[in-house]
Amino acid sequence: MRKKYPTDLSEREWARIEKHFRVSYKKGGRPPKYSKREILEAIFYVLRTGCQWWYLPNDFPLWKTVYEQFRQWKKQGIFEKMNYEITKYSRRKIGRNEQPSACIVDSQSVKTTEKGGSKAMMEGKKVKGRKRHIITDTQGFILGCYVGAANENDRDGMKIALNNMRTKYTKVKKMWADMGYQGRNLKNHIKEEYDIDIEIVKRPPCRFWVHKDTPPELLPTREQGFKVQPRRWVVERTFAWVNRNRRLSKEYDLLTTSAENFIYLAMSRVMLKREYA
């Protein structure tokens, strides 16, 4: 019996997601050495602490076993399915419909390490690495995500993220986005392809040019200080939730599919914690 870690699942949390990890074994075979729960808790440990696979503590299952099982679950889409099921349950619990009707999209540039895949440079932010594109509902729960190169256009990344979620969430009709997604061609394409209306949330003007002799009563005015953008803060909060996990503080994984699955895992853990806090 190993010691408990803060990343371990509670009994109620495991009961909620156990069905995704059930395996039927043939009779006569050797019983598995480690339970699926032990392996999943080791994956959560890697996600939260950011350690390398081979640095897992000795009281967890062998790191090669954990990594190989992570690869298999990733190929089977287990983590994405788990996130989908928990999202539906979390929405029902707060009185929402299982199928959201509106969403928010945004991207985040993240640096890579020497072995972390893409070394593309995002010109505006001077960030060499990757870009995460996520789509959330109005509660901040992730509906779809995509990880690509940092120099990839936001619009192209959004289309891939939409393709990743289109079969699961069919009732989305409204999307909020920042000015990086503006353009008539994109708006028309999203409307025709996905039947979704995009609303661009524009920032308020922060500077004005006026003639030096303009009377004070004619000077333009604006609100001073910080102002929350309509609907935009939701997706920014989701990025903050995800980035609490050190594995996602940078892009350590060579494969973008691994990074995407860690994002789904991080979101699933947030929702489980909220449900059983």
mmCIF file of C-alpha atoms in Angstrom:
data_model
loop_
_atom_site.group_PDB
_atom_site.id
_atom_site.type_symbol
_atom_site.label_atom_id
_atom_site.label_comp_id
_atom_site.label_asym_id
_atom_site.label_seq_id
_atom_site.Cartn_x
_atom_site.Cartn_y
_atom_site.Cartn_z
ATOM 1 C CA MET A 1 0.000 0.000 0.000
ATOM 2 C CA ARG A 2 1.671 3.202 -1.159
ATOM 3 C CA LYS A 3 1.340 6.606 0.437
ATOM 4 C CA LYS A 4 -1.275 9.068 -0.784
ATOM 5 C CA TYR A 5 -0.427 11.955 -3.111
ATOM 6 C CA PRO A 6 -2.485 15.152 -3.561
ATOM 7 C CA THR A 7 -3.048 14.131 -7.184
ATOM 8 C CA ASP A 8 -4.757 10.849 -6.252
ATOM 9 C CA LEU A 9 -8.415 10.325 -7.080
ATOM 10 C CA SER A 10 -11.012 10.101 -4.338
ATOM 11 C CA GLU A 11 -13.405 7.158 -4.270
ATOM 12 C CA ARG A 12 -16.247 9.303 -5.609
ATOM 13 C CA GLU A 13 -14.089 10.728 -8.405
ATOM 14 C CA TRP A 14 -12.963 7.260 -9.464
ATOM 15 C CA ALA A 15 -16.553 5.980 -9.395
ATOM 16 C CA ARG A 16 -17.505 8.760 -11.833
ATOM 17 C CA ILE A 17 -14.871 7.867 -14.464
ATOM 18 C CA GLU A 18 -14.210 4.160 -13.834
ATOM 19 C CA LYS A 19 -16.430 3.029 -16.723
ATOM 20 C CA HIS A 20 -13.997 4.556 -19.247
ATOM 21 C CA PHE A 21 -11.162 2.300 -18.057
ATOM 22 C CA ARG A 22 -12.898 -1.048 -17.656
ATOM 23 C CA VAL A 23 -11.223 -3.882 -19.552
ATOM 24 C CA SER A 24 -12.522 -7.417 -20.084
ATOM 25 C CA TYR A 25 -9.683 -9.949 -19.989
ATOM 26 C CA LYS A 26 -9.721 -13.398 -21.552
ATOM 27 C CA LYS A 27 -9.945 -16.334 -19.197
ATOM 28 C CA GLY A 28 -6.717 -18.136 -18.439
ATOM 29 C CA GLY A 29 -4.431 -15.142 -18.919
ATOM 30 C CA ARG A 30 -2.138 -13.659 -16.317
ATOM 31 C CA PRO A 31 -3.931 -11.057 -14.163
ATOM 32 C CA PRO A 32 -2.644 -7.493 -14.572
ATOM 33 C CA LYS A 33 0.058 -6.430 -12.136
ATOM 34 C CA TYR A 34 -1.316 -2.885 -11.732
ATOM 35 C CA SER A 35 -4.879 -1.621 -11.649
ATOM 36 C CA LYS A 36 -6.085 0.973 -14.151
ATOM 37 C CA ARG A 37 -6.687 3.390 -11.298
ATOM 38 C CA GLU A 38 -3.046 3.163 -10.178
ATOM 39 C CA ILE A 39 -1.868 3.892 -13.715
ATOM 40 C CA LEU A 40 -4.294 6.795 -14.150
ATOM 41 C CA GLU A 41 -3.204 8.344 -10.851
ATOM 42 C CA ALA A 42 0.412 8.113 -12.027
ATOM 43 C CA ILE A 43 -0.574 10.001 -15.207
ATOM 44 C CA PHE A 44 -2.273 12.682 -13.102
ATOM 45 C CA TYR A 45 0.940 12.937 -11.057
ATOM 46 C CA VAL A 46 2.955 13.584 -14.233
ATOM 47 C CA LEU A 47 0.374 16.137 -15.391
ATOM 48 C CA ARG A 48 0.340 18.097 -12.145
ATOM 49 C CA THR A 49 4.031 18.012 -11.226
ATOM 50 C CA GLY A 50 5.493 18.156 -14.739
ATOM 51 C CA CYS A 51 8.064 15.442 -14.024
ATOM 52 C CA GLN A 52 9.492 13.220 -16.747
ATOM 53 C CA TRP A 53 7.945 9.812 -17.119
ATOM 54 C CA TRP A 54 11.068 8.037 -15.860
ATOM 55 C CA TYR A 55 11.129 10.268 -12.740
ATOM 56 C CA LEU A 56 7.890 8.816 -11.370
ATOM 57 C CA PRO A 57 8.269 7.822 -7.683
ATOM 58 C CA ASN A 58 8.994 4.157 -7.092
ATOM 59 C CA ASP A 59 5.683 3.519 -5.349
ATOM 60 C CA PHE A 60 3.832 4.170 -8.620
ATOM 61 C CA PRO A 61 3.682 1.501 -11.341
ATOM 62 C CA LEU A 62 6.773 1.166 -13.547
ATOM 63 C CA TRP A 63 7.093 4.278 -15.700
ATOM 64 C CA LYS A 64 7.262 2.293 -18.952
ATOM 65 C CA THR A 65 3.954 0.655 -18.073
ATOM 66 C CA VAL A 66 2.370 4.037 -17.298
ATOM 67 C CA TYR A 67 3.657 5.640 -20.500
ATOM 68 C CA GLU A 68 2.596 2.737 -22.710
ATOM 69 C CA GLN A 69 -0.892 2.748 -21.187
ATOM 70 C CA PHE A 70 -1.093 6.531 -21.730
ATOM 71 C CA ARG A 71 -0.262 5.994 -25.406
ATOM 72 C CA GLN A 72 -2.928 3.320 -25.777
ATOM 73 C CA TRP A 73 -5.617 5.413 -24.072
ATOM 74 C CA LYS A 74 -4.623 8.371 -26.214
ATOM 75 C CA LYS A 75 -5.020 6.374 -29.436
ATOM 76 C CA GLN A 76 -8.412 5.107 -28.272
ATOM 77 C CA GLY A 77 -9.593 8.647 -27.497
ATOM 78 C CA ILE A 78 -10.347 7.725 -23.878
ATOM 79 C CA PHE A 79 -9.348 11.088 -22.384
ATOM 80 C CA GLU A 80 -11.408 13.067 -24.893
ATOM 81 C CA LYS A 81 -14.437 10.823 -24.276
ATOM 82 C CA MET A 82 -14.001 11.190 -20.526
ATOM 83 C CA ASN A 83 -13.872 14.980 -20.818
ATOM 84 C CA TYR A 84 -17.021 14.893 -22.970
ATOM 85 C CA GLU A 85 -18.974 12.790 -20.457
ATOM 86 C CA ILE A 86 -17.881 14.866 -17.449
ATOM 87 C CA THR A 87 -18.759 18.074 -19.314
ATOM 88 C CA LYS A 88 -22.283 16.818 -19.970
ATOM 89 C CA TYR A 89 -22.725 15.818 -16.332
ATOM 90 C CA SER A 90 -21.302 19.111 -15.017
ATOM 91 C CA ARG A 91 -23.645 21.100 -17.244
ATOM 92 C CA ARG A 92 -26.652 19.092 -16.058
ATOM 93 C CA LYS A 93 -25.663 19.603 -12.444
ATOM 94 C CA ILE A 94 -25.750 23.408 -12.760
ATOM 95 C CA GLY A 95 -29.062 23.346 -14.613
ATOM 96 C CA ARG A 96 -27.742 23.678 -18.161
ATOM 97 C CA ASN A 97 -28.596 21.653 -21.233
ATOM 98 C CA GLU A 98 -26.100 18.901 -22.046
ATOM 99 C CA GLN A 99 -25.614 20.396 -25.508
ATOM 100 C CA PRO A 100 -24.291 23.984 -25.351
ATOM 101 C CA SER A 101 -25.673 26.545 -27.792
ATOM 102 C CA ALA A 102 -22.794 29.045 -27.535
ATOM 103 C CA CYS A 103 -19.020 28.858 -27.275
ATOM 104 C CA ILE A 104 -15.876 30.982 -27.010
ATOM 105 C CA VAL A 105 -12.637 30.444 -28.935
ATOM 106 C CA ASP A 106 -9.115 31.657 -28.211
ATOM 107 C CA SER A 107 -5.484 30.663 -28.653
ATOM 108 C CA GLN A 108 -2.413 30.686 -26.434
ATOM 109 C CA SER A 109 1.239 30.669 -27.481
ATOM 110 C CA VAL A 110 3.474 28.377 -25.424
ATOM 111 C CA LYS A 111 7.228 27.908 -25.515
ATOM 112 C CA THR A 112 8.700 24.517 -26.306
ATOM 113 C CA THR A 113 11.767 22.873 -24.798
ATOM 114 C CA GLU A 114 14.759 21.485 -26.716
ATOM 115 C CA LYS A 115 12.779 18.283 -27.354
ATOM 116 C CA GLY A 116 9.292 19.730 -27.340
ATOM 117 C CA GLY A 117 8.476 19.574 -31.021
ATOM 118 C CA SER A 118 7.879 22.652 -33.184
ATOM 119 C CA LYS A 119 10.378 25.527 -33.145
ATOM 120 C CA ALA A 120 8.211 27.849 -35.246
ATOM 121 C CA MET A 121 8.221 31.517 -34.259
ATOM 122 C CA MET A 122 5.083 33.574 -33.703
ATOM 123 C CA GLU A 123 6.044 36.939 -35.166
ATOM 124 C CA GLY A 124 3.845 39.197 -33.052
ATOM 125 C CA LYS A 125 4.743 37.756 -29.637
ATOM 126 C CA LYS A 126 8.256 36.492 -30.501
ATOM 127 C CA VAL A 127 7.402 33.111 -28.985
ATOM 128 C CA LYS A 128 9.137 30.041 -30.419
ATOM 129 C CA GLY A 129 7.030 26.978 -29.891
ATOM 130 C CA ARG A 130 3.393 26.004 -30.288
ATOM 131 C CA LYS A 131 -0.059 27.482 -30.152
ATOM 132 C CA ARG A 132 -3.006 25.996 -28.269
ATOM 133 C CA HIS A 133 -6.464 26.585 -29.691
ATOM 134 C CA ILE A 134 -9.364 25.819 -27.358
ATOM 135 C CA ILE A 135 -13.128 26.180 -27.637
ATOM 136 C CA THR A 136 -15.134 26.393 -24.409
ATOM 137 C CA ASP A 137 -18.776 26.714 -23.476
ATOM 138 C CA THR A 138 -20.039 29.711 -21.493
ATOM 139 C CA GLN A 139 -19.027 27.970 -18.246
ATOM 140 C CA GLY A 140 -15.417 27.540 -19.362
ATOM 141 C CA PHE A 141 -15.583 23.771 -19.963
ATOM 142 C CA ILE A 142 -13.461 22.699 -22.939
ATOM 143 C CA LEU A 143 -15.473 21.447 -25.905
ATOM 144 C CA GLY A 144 -12.589 21.009 -28.345
ATOM 145 C CA CYS A 145 -8.895 21.786 -28.651
ATOM 146 C CA TYR A 146 -6.046 21.676 -31.123
ATOM 147 C CA VAL A 147 -2.290 22.181 -30.680
ATOM 148 C CA GLY A 148 -0.261 23.416 -33.652
ATOM 149 C CA ALA A 149 2.808 25.457 -34.562
ATOM 150 C CA ALA A 150 3.156 28.954 -33.093
ATOM 151 C CA ASN A 151 3.185 30.559 -36.551
ATOM 152 C CA GLU A 152 -0.068 28.879 -37.572
ATOM 153 C CA ASN A 153 -2.904 31.283 -38.263
ATOM 154 C CA ASP A 154 -5.564 31.510 -35.549
ATOM 155 C CA ARG A 155 -8.295 31.010 -38.129
ATOM 156 C CA ASP A 156 -6.830 27.754 -39.427
ATOM 157 C CA GLY A 157 -6.369 26.444 -35.898
ATOM 158 C CA MET A 158 -9.939 27.326 -34.996
ATOM 159 C CA LYS A 159 -11.279 25.327 -37.959
ATOM 160 C CA ILE A 160 -9.380 22.222 -36.834
ATOM 161 C CA ALA A 161 -10.607 22.647 -33.251
ATOM 162 C CA LEU A 162 -14.162 22.978 -34.577
ATOM 163 C CA ASN A 163 -13.741 19.794 -36.612
ATOM 164 C CA ASN A 164 -12.602 17.980 -33.462
ATOM 165 C CA MET A 165 -15.833 18.865 -31.636
ATOM 166 C CA ARG A 166 -18.448 19.066 -34.393
ATOM 167 C CA THR A 167 -19.738 15.482 -34.072
ATOM 168 C CA LYS A 168 -20.188 15.743 -30.286
ATOM 169 C CA TYR A 169 -21.665 19.236 -29.968
ATOM 170 C CA THR A 170 -24.203 19.739 -32.735
ATOM 171 C CA LYS A 171 -26.337 22.530 -31.262
ATOM 172 C CA VAL A 172 -23.728 25.296 -31.064
ATOM 173 C CA LYS A 173 -25.060 28.330 -32.956
ATOM 174 C CA LYS A 174 -23.101 31.244 -31.477
ATOM 175 C CA MET A 175 -19.383 31.875 -31.031
ATOM 176 C CA TRP A 176 -17.491 34.762 -29.438
ATOM 177 C CA ALA A 177 -13.928 35.487 -30.561
ATOM 178 C CA ASP A 178 -11.325 38.237 -30.361
ATOM 179 C CA MET A 179 -10.123 40.425 -33.223
ATOM 180 C CA GLY A 180 -7.687 37.780 -34.433
ATOM 181 C CA TYR A 181 -10.655 35.938 -35.935
ATOM 182 C CA GLN A 182 -12.318 38.818 -37.753
ATOM 183 C CA GLY A 183 -12.942 38.759 -41.487
ATOM 184 C CA ARG A 184 -15.941 38.347 -43.741
ATOM 185 C CA ASN A 185 -14.597 35.266 -45.507
ATOM 186 C CA LEU A 186 -14.055 33.411 -42.235
ATOM 187 C CA LYS A 187 -17.465 34.430 -40.913
ATOM 188 C CA ASN A 188 -19.184 33.204 -44.070
ATOM 189 C CA HIS A 189 -17.211 29.940 -44.068
ATOM 190 C CA ILE A 190 -18.062 29.141 -40.437
ATOM 191 C CA LYS A 191 -21.715 29.939 -41.070
ATOM 192 C CA GLU A 192 -21.907 27.735 -44.163
ATOM 193 C CA GLU A 193 -19.780 24.853 -42.853
ATOM 194 C CA TYR A 194 -20.850 24.714 -39.191
ATOM 195 C CA ASP A 195 -23.998 26.902 -39.043
ATOM 196 C CA ILE A 196 -22.376 29.063 -36.340
ATOM 197 C CA ASP A 197 -22.515 32.866 -36.100
ATOM 198 C CA ILE A 198 -19.269 34.538 -34.989
ATOM 199 C CA GLU A 199 -19.353 37.717 -32.911
ATOM 200 C CA ILE A 200 -16.050 39.579 -32.665
ATOM 201 C CA VAL A 201 -15.493 41.166 -29.251
ATOM 202 C CA LYS A 202 -13.526 44.352 -29.894
ATOM 203 C CA ARG A 203 -11.414 46.113 -27.336
ATOM 204 C CA PRO A 204 -12.421 49.674 -26.400
ATOM 205 C CA PRO A 205 -10.164 52.381 -27.896
ATOM 206 C CA CYS A 206 -7.318 53.210 -25.543
ATOM 207 C CA ARG A 207 -5.777 56.260 -27.271
ATOM 208 C CA PHE A 208 -7.111 59.342 -29.000
ATOM 209 C CA TRP A 209 -5.383 61.889 -31.167
ATOM 210 C CA VAL A 210 -6.679 65.424 -30.675
ATOM 211 C CA HIS A 211 -5.426 68.838 -31.660
ATOM 212 C CA LYS A 212 -3.604 70.684 -28.912
ATOM 213 C CA ASP A 213 -6.076 73.600 -29.107
ATOM 214 C CA THR A 214 -9.205 71.433 -28.714
ATOM 215 C CA PRO A 215 -11.445 72.780 -25.901
ATOM 216 C CA PRO A 216 -11.665 70.419 -22.891
ATOM 217 C CA GLU A 217 -15.416 70.029 -23.260
ATOM 218 C CA LEU A 218 -14.922 68.573 -26.760
ATOM 219 C CA LEU A 219 -12.293 66.016 -25.786
ATOM 220 C CA PRO A 220 -13.409 62.369 -26.233
ATOM 221 C CA THR A 221 -13.905 60.397 -23.048
ATOM 222 C CA ARG A 222 -13.588 56.749 -22.158
ATOM 223 C CA GLU A 223 -13.767 54.608 -19.049
ATOM 224 C CA GLN A 224 -10.555 54.533 -17.056
ATOM 225 C CA GLY A 225 -8.942 51.381 -15.688
ATOM 226 C CA PHE A 226 -9.535 47.707 -16.322
ATOM 227 C CA LYS A 227 -12.703 46.597 -18.077
ATOM 228 C CA VAL A 228 -13.819 42.976 -18.486
ATOM 229 C CA GLN A 229 -14.483 42.067 -22.103
ATOM 230 C CA PRO A 230 -17.924 40.533 -22.742
ATOM 231 C CA ARG A 231 -17.715 36.716 -22.751
ATOM 232 C CA ARG A 232 -13.962 36.806 -23.362
ATOM 233 C CA TRP A 233 -12.856 36.316 -19.771
ATOM 234 C CA VAL A 234 -14.354 32.806 -19.686
ATOM 235 C CA VAL A 235 -11.805 31.281 -22.053
ATOM 236 C CA GLU A 236 -8.948 33.181 -20.384
ATOM 237 C CA ARG A 237 -9.959 31.627 -17.071
ATOM 238 C CA THR A 238 -9.894 28.180 -18.693
ATOM 239 C CA PHE A 239 -6.315 28.766 -19.840
ATOM 240 C CA ALA A 240 -5.470 29.679 -16.235
ATOM 241 C CA TRP A 241 -7.048 26.428 -15.013
ATOM 242 C CA VAL A 242 -5.046 24.397 -17.524
ATOM 243 C CA ASN A 243 -1.762 26.163 -16.797
ATOM 244 C CA ARG A 244 -1.899 25.238 -13.120
ATOM 245 C CA ASN A 245 -0.508 21.894 -14.258
ATOM 246 C CA ARG A 246 3.251 22.095 -14.698
ATOM 247 C CA ARG A 247 3.237 19.605 -17.546
ATOM 248 C CA LEU A 248 1.371 22.278 -19.534
ATOM 249 C CA SER A 249 3.420 25.286 -18.388
ATOM 250 C CA LYS A 250 5.561 24.579 -21.474
ATOM 251 C CA GLU A 251 5.308 22.140 -24.358
ATOM 252 C CA TYR A 252 7.439 19.214 -23.210
ATOM 253 C CA ASP A 253 5.865 16.590 -25.467
ATOM 254 C CA LEU A 254 7.167 15.856 -28.936
ATOM 255 C CA LEU A 255 3.712 14.887 -30.236
ATOM 256 C CA THR A 256 0.940 17.469 -30.349
ATOM 257 C CA THR A 257 -1.615 14.715 -29.742
ATOM 258 C CA SER A 258 -0.048 14.092 -26.326
ATOM 259 C CA ALA A 259 -0.347 17.790 -25.490
ATOM 260 C CA GLU A 260 -4.013 17.796 -26.550
ATOM 261 C CA ASN A 261 -4.777 14.797 -24.360
ATOM 262 C CA PHE A 262 -3.067 16.389 -21.370
ATOM 263 C CA ILE A 263 -5.351 19.407 -21.889
ATOM 264 C CA TYR A 264 -8.424 17.158 -21.821
ATOM 265 C CA LEU A 265 -7.067 15.462 -18.686
ATOM 266 C CA ALA A 266 -6.466 18.807 -16.978
ATOM 267 C CA MET A 267 -10.002 19.983 -17.752
ATOM 268 C CA SER A 268 -11.501 16.694 -16.579
ATOM 269 C CA ARG A 269 -9.679 16.988 -13.260
ATOM 270 C CA VAL A 270 -10.914 20.556 -12.758
ATOM 271 C CA MET A 271 -14.521 19.464 -13.289
ATOM 272 C CA LEU A 272 -14.138 16.458 -10.975
ATOM 273 C CA LYS A 273 -12.723 18.686 -8.245
ATOM 274 C CA ARG A 274 -15.611 21.131 -8.641
ATOM 275 C CA GLU A 275 -18.142 18.320 -8.526
ATOM 276 C CA TYR A 276 -16.804 16.653 -5.374
ATOM 277 C CA ALA A 277 -15.179 19.576 -3.560
#
